[in-house]
mmCIF file of C-alpha atoms and ligand atoms in Angstrom:
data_model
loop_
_atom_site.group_PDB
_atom_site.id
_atom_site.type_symbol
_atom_site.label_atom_id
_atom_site.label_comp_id
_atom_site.label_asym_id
_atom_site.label_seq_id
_atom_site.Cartn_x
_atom_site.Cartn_y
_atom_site.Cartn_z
ATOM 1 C CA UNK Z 95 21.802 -14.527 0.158
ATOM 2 C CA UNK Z 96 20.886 -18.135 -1.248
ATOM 3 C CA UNK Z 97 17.829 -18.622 -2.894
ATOM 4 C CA UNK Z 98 16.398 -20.838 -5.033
ATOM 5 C CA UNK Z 99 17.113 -20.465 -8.834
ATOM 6 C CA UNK Z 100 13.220 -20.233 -9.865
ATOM 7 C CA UNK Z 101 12.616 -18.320 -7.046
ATOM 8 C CA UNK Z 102 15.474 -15.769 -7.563
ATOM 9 C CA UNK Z 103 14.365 -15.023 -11.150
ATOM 10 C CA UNK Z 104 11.118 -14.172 -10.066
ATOM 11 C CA UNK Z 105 11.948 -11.736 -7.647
ATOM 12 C CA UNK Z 106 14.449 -10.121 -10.069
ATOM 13 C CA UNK Z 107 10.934 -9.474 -12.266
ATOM 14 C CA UNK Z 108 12.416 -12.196 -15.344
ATOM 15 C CA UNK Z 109 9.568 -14.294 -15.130
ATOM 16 C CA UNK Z 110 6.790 -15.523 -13.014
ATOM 17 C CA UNK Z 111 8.201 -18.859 -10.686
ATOM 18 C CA UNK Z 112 6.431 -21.193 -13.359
ATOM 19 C CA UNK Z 113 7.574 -19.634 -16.610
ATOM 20 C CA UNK Z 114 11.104 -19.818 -14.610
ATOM 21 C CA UNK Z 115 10.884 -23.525 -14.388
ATOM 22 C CA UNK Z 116 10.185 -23.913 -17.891
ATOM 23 C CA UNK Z 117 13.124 -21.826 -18.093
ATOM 24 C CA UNK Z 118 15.184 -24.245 -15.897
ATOM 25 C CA UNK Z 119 13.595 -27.401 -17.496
ATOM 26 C CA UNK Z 120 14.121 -26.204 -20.811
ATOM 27 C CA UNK Z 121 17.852 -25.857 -20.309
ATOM 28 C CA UNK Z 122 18.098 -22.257 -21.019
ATOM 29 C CA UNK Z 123 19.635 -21.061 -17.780
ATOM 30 C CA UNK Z 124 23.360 -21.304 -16.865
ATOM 31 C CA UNK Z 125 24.943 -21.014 -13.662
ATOM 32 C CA UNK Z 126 29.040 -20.589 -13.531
ATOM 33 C CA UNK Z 127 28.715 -21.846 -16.880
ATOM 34 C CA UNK Z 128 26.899 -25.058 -16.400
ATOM 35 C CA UNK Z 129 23.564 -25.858 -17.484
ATOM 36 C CA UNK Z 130 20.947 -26.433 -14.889
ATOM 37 C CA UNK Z 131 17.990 -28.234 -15.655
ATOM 38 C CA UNK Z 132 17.544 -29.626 -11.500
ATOM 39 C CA UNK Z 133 14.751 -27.364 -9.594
ATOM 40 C CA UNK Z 134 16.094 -27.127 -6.363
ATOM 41 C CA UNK Z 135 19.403 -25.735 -6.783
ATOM 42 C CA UNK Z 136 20.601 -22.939 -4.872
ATOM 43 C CA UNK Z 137 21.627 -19.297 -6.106
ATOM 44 C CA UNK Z 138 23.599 -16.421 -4.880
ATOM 45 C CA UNK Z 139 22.593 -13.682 -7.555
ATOM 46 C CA UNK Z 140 25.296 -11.311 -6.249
ATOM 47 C CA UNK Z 141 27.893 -14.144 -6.906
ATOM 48 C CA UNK Z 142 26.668 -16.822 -9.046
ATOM 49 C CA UNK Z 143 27.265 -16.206 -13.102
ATOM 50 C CA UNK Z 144 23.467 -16.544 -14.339
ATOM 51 C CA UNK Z 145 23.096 -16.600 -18.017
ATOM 52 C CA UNK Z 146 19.081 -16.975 -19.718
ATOM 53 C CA UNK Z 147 20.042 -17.781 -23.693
ATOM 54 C CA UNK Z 148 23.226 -17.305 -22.983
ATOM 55 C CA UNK Z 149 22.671 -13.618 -21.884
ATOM 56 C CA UNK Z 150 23.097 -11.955 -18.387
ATOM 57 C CA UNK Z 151 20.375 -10.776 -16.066
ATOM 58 C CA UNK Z 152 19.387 -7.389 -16.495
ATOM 59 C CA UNK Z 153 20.098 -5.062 -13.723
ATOM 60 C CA UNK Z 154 17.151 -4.676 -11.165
ATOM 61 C CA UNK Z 155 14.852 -2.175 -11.540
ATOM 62 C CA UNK Z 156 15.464 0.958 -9.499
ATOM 63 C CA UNK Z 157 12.658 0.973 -6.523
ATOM 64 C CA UNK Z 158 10.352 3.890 -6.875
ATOM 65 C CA UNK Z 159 8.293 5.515 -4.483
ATOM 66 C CA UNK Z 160 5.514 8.029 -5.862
ATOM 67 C CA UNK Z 161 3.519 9.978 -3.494
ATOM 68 C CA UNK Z 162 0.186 10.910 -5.233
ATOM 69 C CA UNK Z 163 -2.945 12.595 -4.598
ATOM 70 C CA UNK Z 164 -5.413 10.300 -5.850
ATOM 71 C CA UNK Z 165 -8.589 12.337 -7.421
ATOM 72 C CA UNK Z 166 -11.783 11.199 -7.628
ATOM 73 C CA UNK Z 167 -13.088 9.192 -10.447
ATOM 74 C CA UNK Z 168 -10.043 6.468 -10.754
ATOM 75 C CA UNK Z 169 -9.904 3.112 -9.674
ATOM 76 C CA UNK Z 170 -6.788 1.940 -7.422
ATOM 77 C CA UNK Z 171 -6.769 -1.801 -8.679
ATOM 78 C CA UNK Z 172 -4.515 -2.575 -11.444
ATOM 79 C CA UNK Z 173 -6.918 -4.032 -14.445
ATOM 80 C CA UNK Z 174 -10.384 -2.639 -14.064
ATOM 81 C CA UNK Z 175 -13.441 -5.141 -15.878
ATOM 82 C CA UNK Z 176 -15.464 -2.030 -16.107
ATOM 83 C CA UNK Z 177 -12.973 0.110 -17.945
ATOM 84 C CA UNK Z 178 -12.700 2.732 -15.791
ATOM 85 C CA UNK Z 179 -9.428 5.225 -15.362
ATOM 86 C CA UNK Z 180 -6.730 3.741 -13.563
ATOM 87 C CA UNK Z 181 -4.722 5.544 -10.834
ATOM 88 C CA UNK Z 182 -1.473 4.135 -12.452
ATOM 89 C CA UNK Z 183 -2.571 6.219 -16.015
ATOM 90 C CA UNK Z 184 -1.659 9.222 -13.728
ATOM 91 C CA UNK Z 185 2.305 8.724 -13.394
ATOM 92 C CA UNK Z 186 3.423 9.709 -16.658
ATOM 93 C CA UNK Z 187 6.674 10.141 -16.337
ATOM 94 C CA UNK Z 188 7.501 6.830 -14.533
ATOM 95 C CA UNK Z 189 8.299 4.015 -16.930
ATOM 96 C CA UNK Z 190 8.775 1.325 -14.175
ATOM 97 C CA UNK Z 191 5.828 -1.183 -13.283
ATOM 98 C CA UNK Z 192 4.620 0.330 -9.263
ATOM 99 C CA UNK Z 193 1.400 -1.029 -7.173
ATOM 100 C CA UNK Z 194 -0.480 0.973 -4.720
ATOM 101 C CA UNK Z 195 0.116 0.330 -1.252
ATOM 102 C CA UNK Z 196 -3.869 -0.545 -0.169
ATOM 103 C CA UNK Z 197 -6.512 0.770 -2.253
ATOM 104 C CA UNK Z 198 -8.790 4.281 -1.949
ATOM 105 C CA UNK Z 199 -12.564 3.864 -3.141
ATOM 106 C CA UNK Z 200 -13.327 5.115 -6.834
ATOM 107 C CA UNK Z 201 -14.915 8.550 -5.214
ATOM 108 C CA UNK Z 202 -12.244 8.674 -2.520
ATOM 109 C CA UNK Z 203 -9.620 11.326 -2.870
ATOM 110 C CA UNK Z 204 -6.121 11.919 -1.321
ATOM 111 C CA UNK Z 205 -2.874 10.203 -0.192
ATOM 112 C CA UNK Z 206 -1.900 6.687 -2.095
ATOM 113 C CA UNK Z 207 1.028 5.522 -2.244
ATOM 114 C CA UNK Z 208 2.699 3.714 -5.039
ATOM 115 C CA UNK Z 209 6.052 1.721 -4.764
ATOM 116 C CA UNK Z 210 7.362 -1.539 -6.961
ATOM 117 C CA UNK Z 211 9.147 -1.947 -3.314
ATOM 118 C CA UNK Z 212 7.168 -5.291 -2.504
ATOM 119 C CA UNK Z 213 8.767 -5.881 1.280
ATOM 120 C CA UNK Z 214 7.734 -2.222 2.377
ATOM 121 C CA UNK Z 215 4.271 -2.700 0.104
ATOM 122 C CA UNK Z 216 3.562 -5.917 2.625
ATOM 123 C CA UNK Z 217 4.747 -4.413 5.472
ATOM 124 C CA UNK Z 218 2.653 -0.949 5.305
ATOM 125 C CA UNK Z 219 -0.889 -3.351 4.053
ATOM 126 C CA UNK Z 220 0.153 -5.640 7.069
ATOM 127 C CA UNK Z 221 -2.254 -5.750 9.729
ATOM 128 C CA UNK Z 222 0.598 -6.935 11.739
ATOM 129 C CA UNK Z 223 2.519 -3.282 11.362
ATOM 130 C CA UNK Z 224 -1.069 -0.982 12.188
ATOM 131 C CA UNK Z 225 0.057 1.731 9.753
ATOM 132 C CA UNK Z 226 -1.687 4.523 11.147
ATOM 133 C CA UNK Z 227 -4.549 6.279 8.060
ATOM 134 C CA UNK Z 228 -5.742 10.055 8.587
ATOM 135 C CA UNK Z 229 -9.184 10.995 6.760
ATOM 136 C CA UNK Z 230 -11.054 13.939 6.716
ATOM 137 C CA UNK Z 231 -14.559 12.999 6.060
ATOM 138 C CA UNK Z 232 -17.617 15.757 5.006
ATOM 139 C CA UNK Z 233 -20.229 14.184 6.509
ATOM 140 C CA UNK Z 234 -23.997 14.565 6.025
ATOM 141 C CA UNK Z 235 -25.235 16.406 9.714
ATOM 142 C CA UNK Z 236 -24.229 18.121 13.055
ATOM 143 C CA UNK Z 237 -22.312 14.879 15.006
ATOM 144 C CA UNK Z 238 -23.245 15.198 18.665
ATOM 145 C CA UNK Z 239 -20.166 14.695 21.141
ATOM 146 C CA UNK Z 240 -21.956 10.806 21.882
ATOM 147 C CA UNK Z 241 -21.157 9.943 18.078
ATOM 148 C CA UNK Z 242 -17.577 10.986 17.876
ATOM 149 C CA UNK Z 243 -17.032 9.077 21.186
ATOM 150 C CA UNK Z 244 -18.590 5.976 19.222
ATOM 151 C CA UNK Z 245 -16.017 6.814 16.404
ATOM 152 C CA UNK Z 246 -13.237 6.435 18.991
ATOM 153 C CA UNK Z 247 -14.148 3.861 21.064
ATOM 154 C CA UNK Z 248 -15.464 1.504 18.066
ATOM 155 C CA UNK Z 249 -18.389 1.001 16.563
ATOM 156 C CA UNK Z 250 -19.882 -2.645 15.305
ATOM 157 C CA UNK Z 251 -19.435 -2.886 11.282
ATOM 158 C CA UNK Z 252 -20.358 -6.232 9.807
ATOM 159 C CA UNK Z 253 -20.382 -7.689 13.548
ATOM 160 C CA UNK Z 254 -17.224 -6.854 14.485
ATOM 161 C CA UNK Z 255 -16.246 -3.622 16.667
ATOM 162 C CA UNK Z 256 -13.360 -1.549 15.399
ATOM 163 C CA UNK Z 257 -10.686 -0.420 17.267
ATOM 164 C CA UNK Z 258 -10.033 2.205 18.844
ATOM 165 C CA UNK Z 259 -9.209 5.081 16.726
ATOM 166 C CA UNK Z 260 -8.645 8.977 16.836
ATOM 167 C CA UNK Z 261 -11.885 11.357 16.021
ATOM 168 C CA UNK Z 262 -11.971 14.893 15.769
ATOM 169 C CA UNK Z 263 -14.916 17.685 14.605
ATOM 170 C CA UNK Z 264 -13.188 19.804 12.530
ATOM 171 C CA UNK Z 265 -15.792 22.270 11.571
ATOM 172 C CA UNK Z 266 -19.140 21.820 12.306
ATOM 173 C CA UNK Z 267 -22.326 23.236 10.069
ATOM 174 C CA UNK Z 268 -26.305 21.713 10.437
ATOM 175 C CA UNK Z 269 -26.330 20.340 6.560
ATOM 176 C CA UNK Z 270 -22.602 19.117 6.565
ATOM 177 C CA UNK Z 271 -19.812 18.642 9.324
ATOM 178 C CA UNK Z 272 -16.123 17.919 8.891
ATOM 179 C CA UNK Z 273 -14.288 15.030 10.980
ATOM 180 C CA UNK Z 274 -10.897 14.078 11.257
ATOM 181 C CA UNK Z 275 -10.382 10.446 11.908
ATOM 182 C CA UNK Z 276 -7.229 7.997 12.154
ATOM 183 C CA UNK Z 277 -7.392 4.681 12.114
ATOM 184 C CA UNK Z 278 -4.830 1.181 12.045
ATOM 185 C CA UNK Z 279 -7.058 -1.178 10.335
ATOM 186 C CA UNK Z 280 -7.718 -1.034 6.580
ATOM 187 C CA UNK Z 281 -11.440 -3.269 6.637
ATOM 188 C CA UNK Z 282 -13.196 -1.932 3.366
ATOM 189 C CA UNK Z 283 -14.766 1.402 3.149
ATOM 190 C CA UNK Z 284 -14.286 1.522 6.544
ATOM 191 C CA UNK Z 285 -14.425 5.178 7.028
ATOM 192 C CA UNK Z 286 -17.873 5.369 5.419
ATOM 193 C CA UNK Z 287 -19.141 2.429 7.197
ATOM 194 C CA UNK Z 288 -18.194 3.595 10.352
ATOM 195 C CA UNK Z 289 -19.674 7.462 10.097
ATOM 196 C CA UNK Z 290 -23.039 5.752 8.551
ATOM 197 C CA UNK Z 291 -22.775 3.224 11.911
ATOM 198 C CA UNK Z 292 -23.424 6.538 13.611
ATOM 199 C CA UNK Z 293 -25.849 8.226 11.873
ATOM 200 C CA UNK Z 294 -23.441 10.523 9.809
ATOM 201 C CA UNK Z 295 -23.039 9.150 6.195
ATOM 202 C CA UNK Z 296 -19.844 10.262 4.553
ATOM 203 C CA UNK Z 297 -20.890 12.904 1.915
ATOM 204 C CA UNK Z 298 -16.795 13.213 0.190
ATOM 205 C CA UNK Z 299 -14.049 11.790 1.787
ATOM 206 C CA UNK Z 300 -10.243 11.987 1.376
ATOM 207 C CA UNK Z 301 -6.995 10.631 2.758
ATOM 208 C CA UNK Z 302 -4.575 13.184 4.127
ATOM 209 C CA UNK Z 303 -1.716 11.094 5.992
ATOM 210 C CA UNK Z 304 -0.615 7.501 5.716
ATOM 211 C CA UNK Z 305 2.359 6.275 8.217
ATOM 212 C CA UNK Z 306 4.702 9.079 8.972
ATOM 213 C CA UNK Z 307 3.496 10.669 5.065
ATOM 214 C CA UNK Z 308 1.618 13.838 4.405
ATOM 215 C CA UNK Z 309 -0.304 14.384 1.777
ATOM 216 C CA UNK Z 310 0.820 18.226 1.930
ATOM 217 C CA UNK Z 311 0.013 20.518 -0.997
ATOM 218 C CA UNK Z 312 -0.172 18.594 -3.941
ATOM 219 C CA UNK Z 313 -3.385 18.863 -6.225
ATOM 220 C CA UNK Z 314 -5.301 15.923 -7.043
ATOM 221 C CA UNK Z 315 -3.621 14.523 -9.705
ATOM 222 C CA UNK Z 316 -0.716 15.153 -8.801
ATOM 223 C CA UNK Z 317 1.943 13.541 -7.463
ATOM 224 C CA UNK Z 318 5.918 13.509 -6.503
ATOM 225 C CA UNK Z 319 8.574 11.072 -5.738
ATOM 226 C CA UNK Z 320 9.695 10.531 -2.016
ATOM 227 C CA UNK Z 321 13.112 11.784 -1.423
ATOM 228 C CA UNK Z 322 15.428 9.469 -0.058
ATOM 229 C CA UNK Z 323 15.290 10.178 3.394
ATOM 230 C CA UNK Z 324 11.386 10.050 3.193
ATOM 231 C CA UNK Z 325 12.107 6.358 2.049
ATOM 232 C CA UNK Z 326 14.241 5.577 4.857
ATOM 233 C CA UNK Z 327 11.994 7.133 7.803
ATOM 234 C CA UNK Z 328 9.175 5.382 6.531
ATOM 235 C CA UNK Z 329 11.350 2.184 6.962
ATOM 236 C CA UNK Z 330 12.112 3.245 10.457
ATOM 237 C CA UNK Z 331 8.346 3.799 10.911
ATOM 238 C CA UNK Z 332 7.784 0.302 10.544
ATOM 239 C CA UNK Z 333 10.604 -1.018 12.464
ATOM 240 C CA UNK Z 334 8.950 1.250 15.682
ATOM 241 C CA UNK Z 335 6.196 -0.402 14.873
ATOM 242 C CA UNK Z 336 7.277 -3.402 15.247
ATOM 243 C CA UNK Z 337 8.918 -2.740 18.406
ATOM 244 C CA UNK Z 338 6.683 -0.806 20.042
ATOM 245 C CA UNK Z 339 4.550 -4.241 19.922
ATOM 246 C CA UNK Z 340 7.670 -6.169 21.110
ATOM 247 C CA UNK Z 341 7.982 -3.528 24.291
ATOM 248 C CA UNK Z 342 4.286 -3.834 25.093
ATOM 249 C CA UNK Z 343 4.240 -7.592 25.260
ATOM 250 C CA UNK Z 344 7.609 -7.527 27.425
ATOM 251 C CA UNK Z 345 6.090 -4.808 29.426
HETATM 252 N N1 LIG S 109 -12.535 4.126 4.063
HETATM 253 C C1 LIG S 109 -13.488 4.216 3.118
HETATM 254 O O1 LIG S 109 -14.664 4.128 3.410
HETATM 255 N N2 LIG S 109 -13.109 4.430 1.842
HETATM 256 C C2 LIG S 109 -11.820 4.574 1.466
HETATM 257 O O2 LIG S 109 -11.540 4.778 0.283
HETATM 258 C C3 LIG S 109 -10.841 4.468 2.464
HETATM 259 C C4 LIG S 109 -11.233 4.245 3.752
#
């Protein structure tokens, strides 16, 4: 595939596109042996020869996927001005830079994702894709039938109605009650601002399933990596996706 030179060294993780033009425009970057100081050349990285200083590319870095349960009490942003603990200070072992795929709240729990794969990333946060999120949600009360059917039928948060989404009571006590909800969209604190919209603040909540992933039995904290054939359904998840959209507007 053909790219542009500045462009191709920034997705290989060299440099950002600028510092790559300084690169370029510096004269520090061969291609088949000639020096390239022109911007808008073309590259094949899988053919071309590139040389930075007269040394070759390193090899990409392998794409990771981590699976963790996020705890409480840990931000999901990447810097933090308020110093507080960082979900990526949980994966230890993994020595590659990875991103979370959305964000949880700092006193939300549960599923997160966390993958340097930047196409899948997009595609998953997209709002284009509706990657389906499953929360259970302790909430303050005893929900009458009336306010789950609100839940699922949308309810007006910041003047806009949500959509449609799936609501069940899991248990049911008069201080605290226990609902299941899935939703597509990923509007900000959503969860909490919908159960409050109904009269049922969200006393803890936590993430259980994101796309076709389970959060399953790992402890908060914890977390694994997906196995390869996780990888590749969750790739097939989004290709449905994206056809099940294409079949309802031919429909
Ligand atoms: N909805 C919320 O309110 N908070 C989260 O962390 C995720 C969804």
């Amino acid at each position: 595939m053909e790219e542009r030179l500045h462009k191709a060294l920034a997705r290989l993780g060299i440099a950002s596109r600028r510092h790559a033009e300084d690169l370029i425009r510096q004269g520090r970057v061969t291609v088949n042996g000639r020096i390239v100081t022109a911007m808008g050349i073309k590259v094949d990285t899988e053919k071309d020869m590139i040389l930075i200083d007269g040394r070759p590319l390193p090899l990409p870095a392998p794409l990771i996927y981590a699976l963790l349960n996020k705890p409480k009490g840990f931000v999901t942003t990447l810097r933090d001005p308020q110093k507080r603990p960082i979900v990526t200070d949980l994966l230890k072992d993994i020595s590659v830079r990875v991103c979370p795929v959305g964000r949880l709240d700092y006193d939300t729990e549960g599923l997160l994702l966390l993958t340097n794969d930047g196409d899948l990333s997009f595609k998953l946060q997209h709002p284009r894709f509706k990657a389906s999120k499953t929360y259970e949600a302790e909430v303050k009360g005893r929900p009458a039938k009336q306010a789950i059917d609100y839940l699922r039928n949308g309810v007006i948060i910041e003047g806009r109605k949500t959509q449609p989404a799936l609501a069940k009571c899991l248990r049911k006590g008069e201080k605290s009650s226990l609902l299941e909800i899935t939703i597509r969209e990923g509007r900000k604190r959503q969860i909490k601002k919908m159960c409050a919209a109904v009269g049922h603040p969200v006393l803890n909540l936590r993430r259980t399933a994101f796309a076709d992933l389970k959060l399953g039995h790992l402890a908060p904290g914890q977390y694994r990596l997906l196995h390869p054939e996780e990888v590749g359904k969750l790739k097939n998840y989004i290709t449905l996706q994206t056809q099940g959209r294409q079949d309802a507007k031919n429909g």
